[in-house]
CSV table of C-alpha atoms in Angstrom, one decimal:
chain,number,residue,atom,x,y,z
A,268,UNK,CA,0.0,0.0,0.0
A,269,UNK,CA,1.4,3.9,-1.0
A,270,UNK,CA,0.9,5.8,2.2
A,271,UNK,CA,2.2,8.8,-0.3
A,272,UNK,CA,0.7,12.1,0.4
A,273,UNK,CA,-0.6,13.7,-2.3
A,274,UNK,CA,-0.5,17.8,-3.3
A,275,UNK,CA,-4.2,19.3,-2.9
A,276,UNK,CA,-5.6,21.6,-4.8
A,277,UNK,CA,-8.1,22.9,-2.7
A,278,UNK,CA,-9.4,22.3,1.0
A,279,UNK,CA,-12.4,24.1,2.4
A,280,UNK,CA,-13.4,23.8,5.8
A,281,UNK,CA,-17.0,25.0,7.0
A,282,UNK,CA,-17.9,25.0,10.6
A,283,UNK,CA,-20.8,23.1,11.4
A,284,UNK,CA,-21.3,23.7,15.1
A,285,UNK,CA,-19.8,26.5,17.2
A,286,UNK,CA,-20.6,28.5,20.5
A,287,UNK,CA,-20.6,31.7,18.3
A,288,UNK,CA,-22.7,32.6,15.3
A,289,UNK,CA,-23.4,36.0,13.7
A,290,UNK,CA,-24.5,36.0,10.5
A,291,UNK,CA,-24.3,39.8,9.9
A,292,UNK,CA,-20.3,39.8,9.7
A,293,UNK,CA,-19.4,40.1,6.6
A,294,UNK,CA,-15.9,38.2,5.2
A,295,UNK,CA,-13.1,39.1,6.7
A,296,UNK,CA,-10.1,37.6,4.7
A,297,UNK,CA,-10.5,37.1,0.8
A,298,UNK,CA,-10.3,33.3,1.7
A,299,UNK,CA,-13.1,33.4,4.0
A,300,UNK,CA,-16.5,32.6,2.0
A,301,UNK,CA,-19.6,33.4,3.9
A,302,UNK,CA,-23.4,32.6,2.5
A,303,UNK,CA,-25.6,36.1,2.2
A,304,UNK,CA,-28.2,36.5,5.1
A,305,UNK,CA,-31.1,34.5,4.6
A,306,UNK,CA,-33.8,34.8,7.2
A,307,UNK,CA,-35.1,31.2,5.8
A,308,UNK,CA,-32.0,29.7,6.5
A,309,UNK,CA,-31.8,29.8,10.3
A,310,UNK,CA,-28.5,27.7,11.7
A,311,UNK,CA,-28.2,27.0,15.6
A,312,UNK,CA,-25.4,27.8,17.7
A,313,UNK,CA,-24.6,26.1,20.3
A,314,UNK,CA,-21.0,25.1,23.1
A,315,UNK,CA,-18.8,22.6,21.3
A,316,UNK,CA,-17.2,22.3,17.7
A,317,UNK,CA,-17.5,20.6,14.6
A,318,UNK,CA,-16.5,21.3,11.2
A,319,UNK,CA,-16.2,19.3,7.7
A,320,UNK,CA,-13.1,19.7,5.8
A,321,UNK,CA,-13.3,18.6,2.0
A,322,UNK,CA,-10.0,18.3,0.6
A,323,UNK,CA,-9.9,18.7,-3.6
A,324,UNK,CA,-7.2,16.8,-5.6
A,325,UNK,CA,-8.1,16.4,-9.6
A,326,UNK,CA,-11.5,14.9,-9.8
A,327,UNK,CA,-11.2,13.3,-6.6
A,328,UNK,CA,-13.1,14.7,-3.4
A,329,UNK,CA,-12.5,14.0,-0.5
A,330,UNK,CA,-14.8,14.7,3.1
A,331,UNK,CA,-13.6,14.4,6.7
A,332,UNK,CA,-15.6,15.4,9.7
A,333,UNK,CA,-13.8,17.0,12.4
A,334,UNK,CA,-15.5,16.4,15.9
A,335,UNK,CA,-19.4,16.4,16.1
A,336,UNK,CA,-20.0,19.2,18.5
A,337,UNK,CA,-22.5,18.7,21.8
A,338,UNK,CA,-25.2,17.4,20.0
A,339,UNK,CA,-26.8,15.7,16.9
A,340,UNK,CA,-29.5,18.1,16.8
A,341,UNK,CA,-27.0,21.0,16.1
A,342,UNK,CA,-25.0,19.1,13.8
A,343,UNK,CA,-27.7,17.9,11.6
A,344,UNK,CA,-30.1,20.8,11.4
A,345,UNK,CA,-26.5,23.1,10.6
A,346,UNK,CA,-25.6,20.5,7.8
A,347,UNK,CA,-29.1,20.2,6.6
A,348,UNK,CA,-29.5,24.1,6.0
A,349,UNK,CA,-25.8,24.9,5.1
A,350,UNK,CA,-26.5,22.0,1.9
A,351,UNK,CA,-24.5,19.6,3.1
A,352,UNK,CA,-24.4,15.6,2.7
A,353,UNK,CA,-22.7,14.2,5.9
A,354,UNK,CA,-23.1,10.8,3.9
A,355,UNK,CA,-20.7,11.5,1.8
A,356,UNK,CA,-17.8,11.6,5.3
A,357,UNK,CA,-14.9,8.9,4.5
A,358,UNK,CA,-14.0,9.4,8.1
A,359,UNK,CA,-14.7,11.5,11.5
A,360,UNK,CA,-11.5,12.6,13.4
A,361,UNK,CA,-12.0,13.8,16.9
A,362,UNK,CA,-9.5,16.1,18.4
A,363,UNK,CA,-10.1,15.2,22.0
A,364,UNK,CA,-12.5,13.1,23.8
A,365,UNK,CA,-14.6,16.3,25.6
A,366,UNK,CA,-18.5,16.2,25.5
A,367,UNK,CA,-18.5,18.9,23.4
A,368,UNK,CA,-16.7,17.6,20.4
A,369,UNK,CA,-18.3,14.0,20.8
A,370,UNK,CA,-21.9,14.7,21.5
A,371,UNK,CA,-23.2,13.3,17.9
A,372,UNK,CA,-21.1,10.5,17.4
A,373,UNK,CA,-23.4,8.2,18.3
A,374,UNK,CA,-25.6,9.9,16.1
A,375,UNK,CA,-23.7,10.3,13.4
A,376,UNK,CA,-23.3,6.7,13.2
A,377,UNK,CA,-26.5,5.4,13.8
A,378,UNK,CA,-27.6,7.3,11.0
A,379,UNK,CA,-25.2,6.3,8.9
A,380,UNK,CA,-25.9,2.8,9.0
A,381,UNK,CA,-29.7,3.4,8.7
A,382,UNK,CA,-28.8,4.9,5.6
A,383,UNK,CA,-26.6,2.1,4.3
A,384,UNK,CA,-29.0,-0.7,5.2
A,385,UNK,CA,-31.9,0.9,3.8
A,386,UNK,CA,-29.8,1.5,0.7
């Protein structure tokens, strides 16, 4: 097996639960890509962290999620209304084992194998 890392050509990263959430701001960096307001698009906010990081090589895409914040409910509904398929995740790092970045594991994988055995 070639354990080779390979050049990207893009990564984004898109926070999917944090304790801090103001859709007013507008970008600050030219990197940093916000969606317009959109009072039908409400996302939650809530203690903990999560965030999927899609990394771009060629054709390929590739999606990782990075900790699942303090609760299913936030993850989901955030992923849901940001357009998001948290199907598509290859595999979930966590970055410590606090409550707050592990709260939707569980969920996150029950789901995932509903999905797969309905499938």
């Amino acid at each position: 097996m070639n354990n080779e890392l390979l050049p990207a050509d893009r990564v984004e990263v898109t926070i999917l639960v944090d304790n801090y959430l103001d859709i007013f701001v507008p970008p600050a960096t030219p990197v940093d890509s916000r969606l317009p307001f959109d009072p039908g698009r409400l996302l939650f906010a809530e203690h903990g962290f999560s965030c999927l990081v899609r990394v771009f090589s060629g054709e390929k895409e590739h999606t990782i999620l990075l900790d699942t914040g303090l609760s299913p409910d936030c993850l989901f509904h955030n992923a849901h209304e940001l357009g998001l398929d948290l199907y598509t995740t290859e595999a979930v790092v966590l970055s410590h084992g606090y409550f707050d970045h592990i709260g939707g594991l569980m969920a996150f994988f029950s789901t995932r194998t509903l999905f797969s055995s309905a499938g």
